[in-house]
Short mmCIF file of C-alpha atoms in Angstrom, two decimals:
data_model
loop_
_atom_site.label_atom_id
_atom_site.label_comp_id
_atom_site.label_asym_id
_atom_site.label_seq_id
_atom_site.Cartn_x
_atom_site.Cartn_y
_atom_site.Cartn_z
CA MET A 293 32.17 29.65 -6.21
CA ARG A 294 30.40 27.04 -5.72
CA MET A 295 28.65 27.58 -2.52
CA VAL A 296 27.92 25.29 -0.44
CA SER A 297 25.29 23.65 2.31
CA ALA A 298 25.04 23.59 6.22
CA PRO A 299 27.81 21.00 7.37
CA GLY A 300 27.02 17.57 6.49
CA ALA A 301 24.15 18.38 3.55
CA MET A 302 24.45 17.73 0.08
CA PRO A 303 26.42 21.02 -2.10
CA VAL A 304 23.80 23.07 -3.46
CA ASN A 305 24.58 22.05 -7.11
CA ALA A 306 25.22 18.80 -6.01
CA GLY A 307 23.42 16.22 -8.95
CA ARG A 308 19.53 16.26 -8.70
CA PHE A 309 19.92 12.23 -8.01
CA ALA A 310 22.83 12.47 -5.82
CA HIS A 311 20.19 13.41 -2.55
CA PRO A 312 20.11 10.22 -0.07
CA ALA A 313 16.71 10.33 -0.50
CA TRP A 314 16.45 9.00 -3.40
CA ARG A 315 18.98 5.69 -2.33
CA MET A 316 15.86 5.94 0.07
CA LEU A 317 13.47 5.80 -1.86
CA ILE A 318 14.89 2.63 -3.62
CA ILE A 319 15.50 1.02 -0.20
CA ALA A 320 11.57 1.41 0.49
CA PHE A 321 10.41 0.21 -3.25
CA LEU A 322 12.04 -2.73 -2.56
CA ALA A 323 10.76 -3.42 1.27
CA GLN A 324 7.48 -2.44 0.38
CA ASN A 325 7.64 -5.13 -2.96
CA CYS A 326 9.40 -7.65 -0.86
CA ALA A 327 7.15 -7.24 1.99
CA ILE A 328 3.90 -7.26 0.31
CA GLY A 329 4.34 -7.55 -4.12
CA MET A 330 6.14 -10.44 -3.26
CA ASN A 331 4.14 -11.84 -0.81
CA PHE A 332 0.81 -11.56 -2.87
CA GLY A 333 2.53 -12.85 -6.11
CA ILE A 334 2.90 -16.37 -4.33
CA TYR A 335 0.21 -16.86 -2.65
CA GLY A 336 -2.00 -16.47 -5.43
CA THR A 337 0.46 -19.00 -7.83
CA ILE A 338 0.65 -21.56 -4.96
CA VAL A 339 -3.21 -21.83 -4.28
CA ALA A 340 -4.19 -25.25 -5.87
CA ALA A 341 -0.31 -26.39 -4.82
CA LEU A 342 -1.50 -26.34 -0.94
CA GLU A 343 -5.01 -27.98 -1.60
CA ALA A 344 -3.50 -31.12 -3.90
CA ASN A 345 -0.22 -31.22 -1.41
CA TYR A 346 -2.81 -30.95 2.32
CA GLN A 347 -5.69 -32.43 0.94
CA THR A 348 -7.56 -29.71 1.95
CA SER A 349 -10.52 -27.56 0.79
CA ARG A 350 -10.17 -24.53 -1.50
CA ALA A 351 -11.33 -22.31 1.26
CA LEU A 352 -8.59 -22.84 2.99
CA ALA A 353 -6.37 -22.98 1.18
CA ALA A 354 -6.67 -19.52 -0.05
CA SER A 355 -6.98 -18.63 3.64
CA GLY A 356 -3.35 -17.57 4.03
CA LEU A 357 -3.30 -13.45 2.58
CA ALA A 358 -6.39 -13.13 4.29
CA VAL A 359 -5.12 -14.24 7.91
CA MET A 360 -2.26 -12.04 6.79
CA THR A 361 -4.12 -8.72 6.00
CA MET A 362 -5.81 -9.39 9.04
CA VAL A 363 -2.88 -9.19 11.85
CA MET A 364 -1.54 -6.34 9.68
CA GLY A 365 -4.16 -4.64 10.43
CA LEU A 366 -5.02 -5.60 13.91
CA LEU A 367 -0.90 -5.64 14.70
CA SER A 368 -0.58 -1.22 12.26
CA PRO A 369 -1.06 0.93 15.16
CA VAL A 370 1.67 -0.65 17.54
CA ALA A 371 3.97 -1.28 13.69
CA GLY A 372 3.26 3.00 13.63
CA GLU A 373 3.97 3.70 17.24
CA LEU A 374 7.15 1.56 16.93
CA VAL A 375 8.22 4.00 14.26
CA ARG A 376 7.64 6.88 16.00
CA ARG A 377 10.16 5.44 18.77
CA TYR A 378 12.67 2.66 17.10
CA SER A 379 15.09 3.39 14.20
CA ILE A 380 13.15 2.48 11.01
CA ARG A 381 16.09 0.41 9.76
CA THR A 382 16.25 -0.76 12.81
CA LEU A 383 12.56 -2.32 12.74
CA MET A 384 12.66 -3.11 9.42
CA ILE A 385 15.57 -5.62 9.24
CA ALA A 386 13.60 -7.45 12.19
CA GLY A 387 10.47 -7.46 10.11
CA THR A 388 12.65 -8.80 6.87
CA LEU A 389 14.38 -11.59 9.67
CA VAL A 390 10.94 -12.98 10.85
CA ASN A 391 9.57 -13.65 6.91
CA ALA A 392 12.42 -15.57 6.70
CA VAL A 393 12.10 -17.70 9.32
CA GLY A 394 8.39 -17.75 8.70
CA TYR A 395 8.99 -18.92 4.87
CA VAL A 396 11.46 -21.54 6.09
CA LEU A 397 9.19 -22.94 8.49
CA LEU A 398 5.99 -22.74 5.46
CA ALA A 399 8.59 -25.05 3.90
CA PHE A 400 7.78 -27.38 6.27
CA ALA A 401 5.07 -27.60 8.11
CA PRO A 402 2.88 -30.33 7.83
CA SER A 403 -0.88 -29.24 7.31
CA ILE A 404 -2.58 -26.35 6.12
CA GLU A 405 -3.58 -25.53 10.01
CA VAL A 406 0.70 -25.28 10.11
CA VAL A 407 0.43 -23.11 7.21
CA LEU A 408 -1.95 -20.52 8.36
CA LEU A 409 -0.30 -20.18 11.55
CA ILE A 410 2.40 -19.53 10.66
CA TYR A 411 1.50 -16.73 8.32
CA GLY A 412 -0.91 -15.47 10.78
CA ALA A 413 1.75 -15.02 13.78
CA VAL A 414 4.94 -15.04 11.27
CA ILE A 415 4.11 -13.34 8.39
CA GLY A 416 1.88 -11.59 9.71
CA PRO A 417 3.60 -9.60 11.66
CA GLY A 418 6.70 -9.79 9.78
CA VAL A 419 5.32 -8.10 6.56
CA CYS A 420 4.22 -4.90 9.34
CA LEU A 421 6.65 -4.61 10.28
CA LEU A 422 8.96 -3.85 6.97
CA GLY A 423 6.12 -3.42 4.39
CA VAL A 424 3.74 -0.34 3.43
CA ILE A 425 3.87 1.74 6.96
CA PRO A 426 7.86 1.88 7.81
CA SER A 427 8.46 2.20 4.17
CA SER A 428 6.10 5.03 3.51
CA SER A 429 7.31 6.32 7.20
CA LEU A 430 10.97 6.38 5.45
CA VAL A 431 9.72 8.58 2.19
CA SER A 432 7.12 10.88 4.19
CA ASN A 433 11.05 11.00 6.41
CA TRP A 434 13.73 11.98 3.44
CA PHE A 435 10.87 13.73 1.46
CA LEU A 436 9.05 17.71 0.95
CA ALA A 437 9.18 18.31 -2.25
CA GLY A 438 7.33 15.56 -4.51
CA LYS A 439 6.31 14.40 -1.51
CA GLY A 440 3.22 12.40 -4.27
CA ARG A 441 5.56 10.85 -6.58
CA ALA A 442 7.20 9.25 -4.10
CA LEU A 443 5.22 7.64 -2.14
CA GLY A 444 3.75 6.34 -4.91
CA PHE A 445 6.29 5.54 -6.40
CA VAL A 446 6.87 2.94 -3.29
CA ASN A 447 3.73 1.71 -3.42
CA MET A 448 3.78 0.96 -7.19
CA PRO A 449 3.51 -3.15 -7.16
CA VAL A 450 5.65 -3.83 -9.47
CA PHE A 451 6.67 -7.38 -7.63
CA VAL A 452 2.71 -8.82 -7.94
CA ALA A 453 3.19 -8.66 -11.24
CA ILE A 454 7.03 -10.42 -11.38
CA PHE A 455 6.81 -13.29 -8.89
CA PRO A 456 3.27 -15.56 -9.71
CA LEU A 457 5.76 -16.00 -13.43
CA LEU A 458 8.41 -16.85 -11.49
CA THR A 459 6.59 -18.55 -8.69
CA ALA A 460 5.09 -20.45 -11.47
CA LEU A 461 9.07 -21.75 -12.23
CA VAL A 462 10.39 -22.59 -9.46
CA LEU A 463 7.56 -24.34 -8.25
CA GLU A 464 7.39 -26.34 -11.39
CA ARG A 465 10.46 -27.77 -10.50
CA PHE A 466 10.70 -27.78 -6.24
CA GLY A 467 7.79 -27.73 -5.89
CA LEU A 468 6.76 -25.98 -2.49
CA VAL A 469 9.67 -26.07 -0.66
CA GLY A 470 12.15 -24.35 -3.27
CA VAL A 471 9.08 -21.63 -3.59
CA PHE A 472 8.83 -21.15 -0.25
CA LEU A 473 12.92 -21.28 0.28
CA MET A 474 13.35 -18.87 -2.53
CA ALA A 475 11.04 -16.04 -0.59
CA ALA A 476 13.52 -16.42 2.67
CA ALA A 477 16.43 -15.54 -0.08
CA ILE A 478 14.86 -12.77 -1.35
CA SER A 479 13.89 -11.57 2.49
CA LEU A 480 18.07 -12.88 3.99
CA LEU A 481 19.44 -10.68 -0.17
CA LEU A 482 17.21 -7.56 0.81
CA VAL A 483 19.23 -7.25 4.13
CA LEU A 484 21.64 -6.20 2.35
CA ALA A 485 20.03 -3.06 0.83
CA LEU A 486 18.51 -2.37 4.61
CA VAL A 487 21.08 -1.63 6.56
CA MET A 488 21.90 1.29 4.51
CA VAL A 489 18.48 3.05 5.46
CA VAL A 490 18.47 5.96 7.70
CA SER A 491 14.83 6.93 8.84
CA SER A 492 15.35 10.86 8.69
CA PRO A 493 17.77 12.81 6.82
CA GLY A 494 18.41 14.58 11.14
CA GLU A 495 20.38 11.29 11.94
CA ARG A 496 23.28 12.81 9.21
CA GLY A 497 21.86 16.13 9.55
CA LEU A 498 21.58 16.39 6.26
CA LYS A 499 17.92 17.60 4.94
CA ARG A 500 14.78 16.19 3.42
CA TYR A 501 14.32 16.36 -0.46
CA GLY A 502 12.98 19.39 -1.15
CA GLU A 503 13.32 22.04 2.17
CA SER A 504 14.47 24.82 2.12
CA GLU A 505 18.41 25.99 4.45
CA GLY A 506 16.78 27.05 7.54
CA GLU A 507 14.71 24.86 7.76
CA ALA A 508 16.68 22.18 8.10
CA GLU A 509 18.45 23.86 10.44
CA ALA A 510 16.03 24.31 12.55
CA GLN A 511 15.05 20.88 12.68
CA ASN A 512 18.34 19.38 13.46
CA ALA A 513 18.75 21.85 15.61
CA GLY A 514 15.78 20.50 17.34
CA ALA A 515 13.13 22.73 16.63
CA ASP A 516 9.35 22.03 16.89
CA ALA A 517 9.21 23.19 12.31
CA GLU A 518 6.52 20.78 12.12
CA GLY A 519 3.64 20.66 14.94
CA PRO A 520 3.25 18.93 18.06
CA VAL A 521 3.87 14.97 18.12
CA LEU A 522 -0.15 13.41 18.78
CA THR A 523 -0.96 10.56 21.08
CA GLY A 524 -2.17 7.56 19.73
CA ARG A 525 -5.93 9.05 21.85
CA GLN A 526 -5.65 12.86 19.74
CA ILE A 527 -4.88 11.81 16.88
CA ASN A 528 -7.85 9.05 16.84
CA ALA A 529 -10.27 12.07 18.04
CA SER A 530 -8.90 14.77 15.07
CA ARG A 531 -11.63 14.89 12.15
CA SER A 532 -9.17 15.49 10.07
CA PHE A 533 -7.72 11.55 10.43
CA GLN A 534 -11.89 10.47 9.96
CA VAL A 535 -12.02 12.15 6.74
CA ILE A 536 -9.39 10.19 6.00
CA TRP A 537 -9.52 6.81 7.43
CA LEU A 538 -13.69 7.14 6.43
CA GLY A 539 -12.72 8.08 2.84
CA ILE A 540 -9.44 5.70 2.46
CA GLY A 541 -11.90 3.09 3.78
CA LEU A 542 -14.49 3.31 1.21
CA LEU A 543 -11.99 4.03 -1.87
CA THR A 544 -10.31 0.43 -0.40
CA ALA A 545 -13.17 -1.78 -0.51
CA GLY A 546 -13.55 -0.39 -4.24
CA GLY A 547 -10.44 -2.15 -5.21
CA VAL A 548 -10.75 -5.21 -2.82
CA MET A 549 -14.46 -5.95 -4.42
CA MET A 550 -13.36 -4.94 -7.78
CA THR A 551 -10.34 -7.33 -7.53
CA THR A 552 -11.61 -10.16 -6.63
CA HIS A 553 -15.08 -10.23 -8.51
CA ILE A 554 -13.71 -8.15 -11.99
CA VAL A 555 -13.44 -11.75 -12.73
CA PRO A 556 -16.29 -13.59 -12.12
CA LEU A 557 -18.39 -10.67 -13.91
CA ALA A 558 -17.14 -10.99 -16.66
CA LEU A 559 -18.09 -14.21 -17.06
CA ASP A 560 -21.94 -13.27 -16.27
CA LYS A 561 -21.86 -10.70 -19.22
CA GLY A 562 -20.56 -13.78 -21.69
CA LEU A 563 -16.98 -14.25 -21.46
CA GLU A 564 -14.50 -17.23 -21.60
CA LEU A 565 -11.96 -17.54 -18.55
CA PRO A 566 -9.63 -16.38 -20.43
CA ALA A 567 -10.64 -13.81 -21.66
CA ALA A 568 -11.80 -12.52 -18.56
CA SER A 569 -8.37 -13.22 -17.21
CA LEU A 570 -7.15 -10.50 -18.50
CA LEU A 571 -9.05 -8.02 -17.34
CA LEU A 572 -7.49 -8.81 -14.00
CA SER A 573 -3.53 -8.56 -15.98
CA SER A 574 -4.80 -5.11 -17.24
CA PHE A 575 -6.06 -3.61 -13.58
CA GLY A 576 -2.80 -5.09 -12.03
CA VAL A 577 -0.29 -3.63 -14.47
CA CYS A 578 -2.61 -0.32 -15.19
CA ALA A 579 -2.94 0.04 -11.15
CA ALA A 580 1.40 0.48 -10.96
CA ALA A 581 1.53 3.46 -13.09
CA GLY A 582 -1.55 4.90 -11.84
CA ALA A 583 0.47 5.15 -8.18
CA LEU A 584 2.73 7.36 -10.05
CA LEU A 585 0.40 9.32 -12.41
CA PHE A 586 -1.65 10.08 -9.08
CA GLY A 587 1.34 10.71 -7.83
CA TRP A 588 2.74 13.11 -9.58
CA LEU A 589 -0.87 14.94 -9.18
CA ALA A 590 -1.41 15.07 -5.41
CA ASP A 591 2.48 17.04 -6.14
CA ARG A 592 -0.25 19.42 -9.14
CA ILE A 593 -2.64 19.54 -6.77
CA GLY A 594 -2.31 18.63 -3.77
CA GLY A 595 -3.45 15.32 -1.88
CA GLN A 596 -7.30 16.95 -0.95
CA LYS A 597 -7.86 17.65 -4.49
CA ALA A 598 -6.28 14.55 -5.85
CA ILE A 599 -8.40 12.58 -3.52
CA VAL A 600 -11.23 14.26 -4.85
CA VAL A 601 -10.11 13.85 -8.79
CA GLN A 602 -9.96 10.40 -8.49
CA ALA A 603 -12.98 9.71 -5.79
CA PHE A 604 -15.17 11.00 -9.51
CA THR A 605 -13.37 9.07 -12.34
CA TRP A 606 -13.60 5.93 -10.99
CA THR A 607 -17.27 6.39 -10.94
CA LEU A 608 -16.80 6.91 -15.40
CA PRO A 609 -15.55 3.25 -15.71
CA TRP A 610 -17.23 1.57 -12.69
CA ALA A 611 -20.24 3.02 -14.50
CA ALA A 612 -18.95 1.46 -18.14
CA LEU A 613 -19.27 -1.99 -15.77
CA LEU A 614 -22.89 -1.62 -16.29
CA LEU A 615 -23.12 -0.36 -19.52
CA LEU A 616 -20.65 -2.78 -21.28
CA GLY A 617 -22.24 -6.45 -22.52
CA ALA A 618 -19.25 -9.85 -23.66
CA SER A 619 -16.89 -7.88 -25.69
CA ALA A 620 -12.98 -8.39 -24.37
CA ALA A 621 -11.08 -5.69 -25.74
CA PRO A 622 -13.43 -2.59 -24.06
CA LEU A 623 -13.89 -4.51 -20.65
CA ILE A 624 -10.05 -5.01 -20.62
CA ILE A 625 -9.43 -1.40 -21.48
CA VAL A 626 -12.56 0.04 -18.54
CA ALA A 627 -10.45 -3.20 -16.54
CA GLY A 628 -7.38 -1.27 -17.05
CA LEU A 629 -9.09 1.97 -15.81
CA LEU A 630 -10.31 0.49 -13.61
CA GLY A 631 -6.74 -0.17 -12.08
CA LEU A 632 -5.26 2.43 -13.26
CA ILE A 633 -7.41 5.33 -10.60
CA SER A 634 -7.08 2.05 -7.92
CA GLY A 635 -3.39 2.11 -7.52
CA ALA A 636 -3.30 5.68 -6.19
CA ILE A 637 -5.76 4.46 -3.35
CA VAL A 638 -2.07 3.81 -0.91
CA GLY A 639 0.58 6.46 -1.59
CA LEU A 640 -2.60 9.48 -1.93
CA CYS A 641 -3.80 8.43 1.74
CA GLY A 642 -0.33 9.41 2.75
CA VAL A 643 0.08 12.31 0.61
CA VAL A 644 -3.14 13.88 3.01
CA VAL A 645 -1.94 12.14 6.37
CA SER A 646 1.67 14.36 6.44
CA ALA A 647 -0.68 17.55 5.23
CA TRP A 648 -3.34 16.62 7.74
CA LEU A 649 -1.57 15.05 10.69
CA GLY A 650 2.61 16.57 9.99
CA SER A 651 5.59 13.87 9.23
CA GLN A 652 5.31 13.93 13.11
CA ASN A 653 2.84 12.18 13.02
CA PHE A 654 2.91 9.88 9.76
CA ALA A 655 4.12 6.30 11.17
CA ALA A 656 1.75 6.09 13.84
CA ALA A 657 -1.55 8.41 11.89
CA MET A 658 -1.21 5.62 9.45
CA GLY A 659 -1.40 2.22 11.69
CA TYR A 660 -3.75 3.00 13.01
CA VAL A 661 -6.00 3.74 9.82
CA TYR A 662 -4.85 0.22 8.95
CA PHE A 663 -7.13 -0.89 11.75
CA TYR A 664 -9.52 0.48 10.82
CA LYS A 665 -9.27 -0.61 6.87
CA VAL A 666 -9.80 -4.55 8.17
CA PRO A 667 -14.00 -4.18 8.13
CA PHE A 668 -13.35 -2.64 4.77
CA LEU A 669 -11.19 -5.19 3.83
CA PHE A 670 -12.89 -8.73 4.36
CA GLY A 671 -16.32 -7.04 4.42
CA ALA A 672 -16.04 -5.49 0.86
CA ALA A 673 -15.91 -8.90 -0.93
CA PRO A 674 -18.35 -11.15 0.70
CA LEU A 675 -21.12 -8.29 0.44
CA ALA A 676 -20.94 -8.05 -3.28
CA GLY A 677 -21.20 -11.73 -3.40
CA TYR A 678 -24.48 -12.19 -1.52
CA LEU A 679 -26.09 -8.98 -3.18
CA TYR A 680 -25.20 -11.17 -6.56
CA ASP A 681 -25.84 -14.29 -4.66
CA ARG A 682 -29.60 -11.74 -3.82
CA THR A 683 -30.11 -10.69 -7.05
CA GLY A 684 -28.54 -12.85 -9.48
CA GLY A 685 -26.20 -9.79 -10.61
CA TYR A 686 -22.89 -6.81 -9.72
CA ASP A 687 -25.26 -4.32 -10.99
CA LEU A 688 -26.40 -3.56 -7.08
CA PRO A 689 -23.13 -3.73 -5.91
CA VAL A 690 -21.50 -1.84 -8.51
CA ILE A 691 -23.90 1.21 -8.26
CA ILE A 692 -23.92 1.23 -4.50
CA HIS A 693 -19.58 1.50 -5.01
CA ILE A 694 -19.78 4.58 -6.99
CA ALA A 695 -22.50 6.30 -4.77
CA THR A 696 -19.65 5.52 -2.53
CA PHE A 697 -16.61 6.92 -4.32
CA VAL A 698 -19.49 10.27 -5.04
CA PHE A 699 -19.46 10.47 -1.35
CA VAL A 700 -15.90 9.94 -0.46
CA GLY A 701 -15.21 13.41 -3.78
CA LEU A 702 -17.84 15.15 -2.08
CA MET A 703 -15.97 14.87 1.70
CA PHE A 704 -13.04 15.75 0.84
CA ALA A 705 -14.03 18.35 -1.50
CA PHE A 706 -15.74 20.36 1.18
CA PHE A 707 -13.84 20.21 4.09
CA ARG A 708 -11.80 22.55 6.03
CA PRO A 709 -7.95 20.21 7.49
CA ARG A 710 -7.15 22.34 10.59
CA LYS A 711 -3.55 21.50 8.51
CA ILE A 712 -0.50 20.21 11.66
CA GLY A 713 2.58 20.75 10.32
CA ASP A 714 3.95 20.98 6.73
CA ALA A 715 1.09 20.57 4.51
CA VAL A 716 3.24 19.39 1.57
CA SER A 717 2.16 20.34 -2.70
CA SER A 718 -0.56 22.30 -1.61
#
């Protein structure tokens, strides 16, 4: 006899991948990649075209993503609160429509100043409503078992690898107008998937993936099964949250420094530009695999221990940079290892936030984490450049980052959080 679960839930013996959580996972993956992956994949390919089209400096032409990222960080706490109060589907659809409008405006922008204004005032808010916070929150709402792998999958930067080639083809035939209109069309097509978003299983009387029947019934009945909903002030005052944003900020600084300086570092060692560029490609491809690998690890040993492993393991390829010379193959392998471990940061952040603060506080806490990450995002690369100018090499910035990774590993190894809500995979 076939057993069934509570009304509206999936049959107990239904196929593993028949659960609606998997559909939400795919939609969140597409949303995150359209928000972040597509933007980063496109922009790096069009910098030279922007410089030539608007007769501007390379510095201004390359500033669009920096402006967008800064606005995203500043608005992240607002986005987190919106996700707690309103439908994720509505916010995501609003975000992709805002992006579509922004891309159309970019297609006909008369100057580089207007381009940067659009990236800050339109694309930045749109990405904030579509990207990391709502996408990761959607996954956190739907997954209990396997949350680490799910968050890792959502944050795989696949479009970063796809869109440079696609953008180059469109740019060659149709110019910047064609590139931006392509992005607008893709944003509009995404709406077809976003209309299927269900913010949480409770809206449909369902259970989260991996959740027991008793937990699902309590959730659907409105019981406070996950602990209290914290205010923004309470989240910021939490010692657990402070450890998260400091640790994730320092790890993020390492990733930003490396993606910005890995090619100049290789050139400084004596590699030619084509070979040096392969290091960045190796870094990017392996980062996608790292998101899944460390998501799996977090599901096995818990997010806190996974961050300890990530931080200490990351010191090894960084240290190898101090020892290797102008040999392309070893440097490409090391770059891949750097990317593999770097790709874990966003997913592990989500796992630890959910485990320590509870799914009910996930969106708001993630928003504040991204707000506090702004100085790390914008300070890491210039600081490395400044130290390079002062010392004539990259050894000092590399050593500083290794020290920060050791600090993060020790901090997470010895910290004992007071967990609020569901302790995922721990």
